[in-house]
């Protein structure tokens, strides 16, 4: 078990000069390091990683160049060295062994302004229990304590928890495979996998040695020669297969890098889409504005109608009244003229115009009087019933009605409103366009399509490799069948020179078979152990008591189960984090190596109740745990109750100036 | 879980699985040989250079084979 005693930083990231963190180097040690964003929490985690493995990583997982690791103020002052020392304690069954590891990088002699990695030289030092070891012992020492392949479970970035989500995909990505491999490493699977590889190599040697000897023995020499040829061919195919697998890995790595770039540029694609949309919107709005202005100009020409309209309406009313009077007078005149003619005829004929009876004298006189009245009325109406005037009035009224249609003013007001709305929409679209343009400034518009093209090309290449792998596998299977046939043909001719070689060959073969069969059994066993441990931790951490546990898949991806043991298909970012922490916890419980756990921003996506649960759990995660937290994650006054009395040290990363921070111990 | 229990010890877990396979598939294979190989592999599991582990395993197999050859030879 490895424990940290002291970390010394020299011009590392924001840490100017020499700064140290002292730890007890004991079991059950919980250290809290408080620091705001950009203060240097990740740099602290990176310092430990860099000292052990010579590589610091940024958030995307990319390696940080040495030049960027060196404190900017130190660089400006001409001190271009960067170094980290770790004092460790290897707790073995025979006792504690103190180890000091020191890594330093500085410009090579004669180079004052290093610009590339080749301009720097590395100095490594290992002090093992008071003995200074050779530089080339550095990696072996680190490997025996905490191999890099399993470091992700000890030096742990909370922001990178999402990488464990990839494990859920049955169609695993290269990255998921990498994580899966790391999980199997920490669980000790390499002990069996290496055993399989080692025994496979030894079995080939043993078979070759046997065949070489068998060629000298009469009766089996031909079978031995055939077996030798078949083994050569099989080994050639295996080499081919290995080459294909390494090509596959390389393509998958490139594919992952391209996908990461595409995901990084996903917002740019969105900005480009937004830019295109806003440009279309602005063009449409400009067209609408021009049309509305034209409409307004046309309507303005008619505004005088609205000015005249009240007067004209009054005038029309008067003319219409006169028009009605004349029309009525004309109609009455027509009626009276008909009656006049009828009466005049009756009087002249002295007979009734309707029944033809003779009219008596007294009635005739009355008719005469009425006729006189009708003539008087007709004469009276003649001054009014002027048809020419009637026509003139009709024409005048019609023209006036044309001149004074109501609503020019209100139509103009509506247009003004429309123009204001267009101006607002234009302003909004302009702002969206500016934002999109700002996002896209300096970005090559061909970038995303180029990445997409590269991704498609890599996918195609991957398909070809997978096909070749399958073909090689089939060919290899055939060779092995043929080899067995030759082996049978050689029988068990136990001459003194052959017996030992045969026993070695067969024993190695049996051992290899035992290892080959055990790999699957062991991984199944480990998977169920991880599932059991992770479920136990998950139930402790989750605030949702309707969850019954977790189910593991072949990639060690964990799915939440509900009360009915059915998989919960959708889970929140917080739940993802809890599941990932449960996996980390389970792996640490089952690990083949034990070491300090340093967690950067572990509570990023969690609510208060989950934070409390996790804080309560964290001291049990490993013998030594250091949490690098910011105030948004943990409020020391409010949130530390669950670990009260368990925190052995608290430090603050004080951000002093741009790119310069100091580590201070809290009293 | 007790970190010192067999369940928590990956080497013990591995050997348990290997031993079960040996008993089921290759009962003639010496259990001690398998256990010794498992120990070598556990100690060297993070070494990229496999030559040290392979040498140790080869010597071990050779040793067991010599002993088996003597027994077989003697019985004939």
JSON list of C-alpha atoms in Angstrom, two decimals, chain B residues 25-69:
[
{"chain": "B", "resi": 25, "resn": "UNK", "atom": "CA", "xyz": [-9.93, -29.86, -16.87]},
{"chain": "B", "resi": 26, "resn": "UNK", "atom": "CA", "xyz": [-6.36, -30.93, -16.05]},
{"chain": "B", "resi": 27, "resn": "UNK", "atom": "CA", "xyz": [-6.28, -32.90, -12.80]},
{"chain": "B", "resi": 28, "resn": "UNK", "atom": "CA", "xyz": [-2.90, -34.37, -13.83]},
{"chain": "B", "resi": 29, "resn": "UNK", "atom": "CA", "xyz": [-1.27, -30.95, -13.75]},
{"chain": "B", "resi": 30, "resn": "UNK", "atom": "CA", "xyz": [0.58, -30.33, -10.46]},
{"chain": "B", "resi": 31, "resn": "UNK", "atom": "CA", "xyz": [-1.40, -27.86, -8.31]},
{"chain": "B", "resi": 32, "resn": "UNK", "atom": "CA", "xyz": [1.84, -26.49, -6.86]},
{"chain": "B", "resi": 33, "resn": "UNK", "atom": "CA", "xyz": [3.15, -25.65, -10.35]},
{"chain": "B", "resi": 34, "resn": "UNK", "atom": "CA", "xyz": [0.02, -23.67, -11.14]},
{"chain": "B", "resi": 35, "resn": "UNK", "atom": "CA", "xyz": [0.21, -21.85, -7.79]},
{"chain": "B", "resi": 36, "resn": "UNK", "atom": "CA", "xyz": [3.88, -20.98, -8.31]},
{"chain": "B", "resi": 37, "resn": "UNK", "atom": "CA", "xyz": [3.19, -19.64, -11.82]},
{"chain": "B", "resi": 38, "resn": "UNK", "atom": "CA", "xyz": [0.28, -17.58, -10.45]},
{"chain": "B", "resi": 39, "resn": "UNK", "atom": "CA", "xyz": [2.62, -16.03, -7.87]},
{"chain": "B", "resi": 40, "resn": "UNK", "atom": "CA", "xyz": [5.20, -15.17, -10.54]},
{"chain": "B", "resi": 41, "resn": "UNK", "atom": "CA", "xyz": [2.50, -13.58, -12.68]},
{"chain": "B", "resi": 42, "resn": "UNK", "atom": "CA", "xyz": [1.04, -11.62, -9.78]},
{"chain": "B", "resi": 43, "resn": "UNK", "atom": "CA", "xyz": [4.44, -10.21, -8.91]},
{"chain": "B", "resi": 44, "resn": "UNK", "atom": "CA", "xyz": [5.21, -9.25, -12.52]},
{"chain": "B", "resi": 45, "resn": "UNK", "atom": "CA", "xyz": [1.76, -8.25, -13.74]},
{"chain": "B", "resi": 46, "resn": "UNK", "atom": "CA", "xyz": [2.63, -4.60, -14.44]},
{"chain": "B", "resi": 47, "resn": "UNK", "atom": "CA", "xyz": [5.96, -5.35, -16.17]},
{"chain": "B", "resi": 48, "resn": "UNK", "atom": "CA", "xyz": [5.87, -4.67, -19.86]},
{"chain": "B", "resi": 49, "resn": "UNK", "atom": "CA", "xyz": [9.05, -6.67, -20.30]},
{"chain": "B", "resi": 50, "resn": "UNK", "atom": "CA", "xyz": [7.89, -10.26, -19.91]},
{"chain": "B", "resi": 51, "resn": "UNK", "atom": "CA", "xyz": [11.31, -11.90, -20.22]},
{"chain": "B", "resi": 52, "resn": "UNK", "atom": "CA", "xyz": [11.92, -12.11, -16.45]},
{"chain": "B", "resi": 53, "resn": "UNK", "atom": "CA", "xyz": [8.57, -13.78, -15.75]},
{"chain": "B", "resi": 54, "resn": "UNK", "atom": "CA", "xyz": [8.91, -16.12, -18.73]},
{"chain": "B", "resi": 55, "resn": "UNK", "atom": "CA", "xyz": [12.38, -17.22, -17.72]},
{"chain": "B", "resi": 56, "resn": "UNK", "atom": "CA", "xyz": [11.16, -18.01, -14.22]},
{"chain": "B", "resi": 57, "resn": "UNK", "atom": "CA", "xyz": [8.15, -19.97, -15.52]},
{"chain": "B", "resi": 58, "resn": "UNK", "atom": "CA", "xyz": [10.26, -21.89, -18.06]},
{"chain": "B", "resi": 59, "resn": "UNK", "atom": "CA", "xyz": [12.73, -22.92, -15.35]},
{"chain": "B", "resi": 60, "resn": "UNK", "atom": "CA", "xyz": [9.85, -23.99, -13.15]},
{"chain": "B", "resi": 61, "resn": "UNK", "atom": "CA", "xyz": [8.18, -26.09, -15.87]},
{"chain": "B", "resi": 62, "resn": "UNK", "atom": "CA", "xyz": [11.52, -27.60, -16.75]},
{"chain": "B", "resi": 63, "resn": "UNK", "atom": "CA", "xyz": [12.04, -28.55, -13.16]},
{"chain": "B", "resi": 64, "resn": "UNK", "atom": "CA", "xyz": [8.62, -30.23, -12.92]},
{"chain": "B", "resi": 65, "resn": "UNK", "atom": "CA", "xyz": [9.11, -31.92, -16.31]},
{"chain": "B", "resi": 66, "resn": "UNK", "atom": "CA", "xyz": [12.46, -33.41, -15.28]},
{"chain": "B", "resi": 67, "resn": "UNK", "atom": "CA", "xyz": [10.90, -34.77, -12.16]},
{"chain": "B", "resi": 68, "resn": "UNK", "atom": "CA", "xyz": [7.94, -36.16, -14.15]},
{"chain": "B", "resi": 69, "resn": "UNK", "atom": "CA", "xyz": [10.31, -37.67, -16.76]}
]
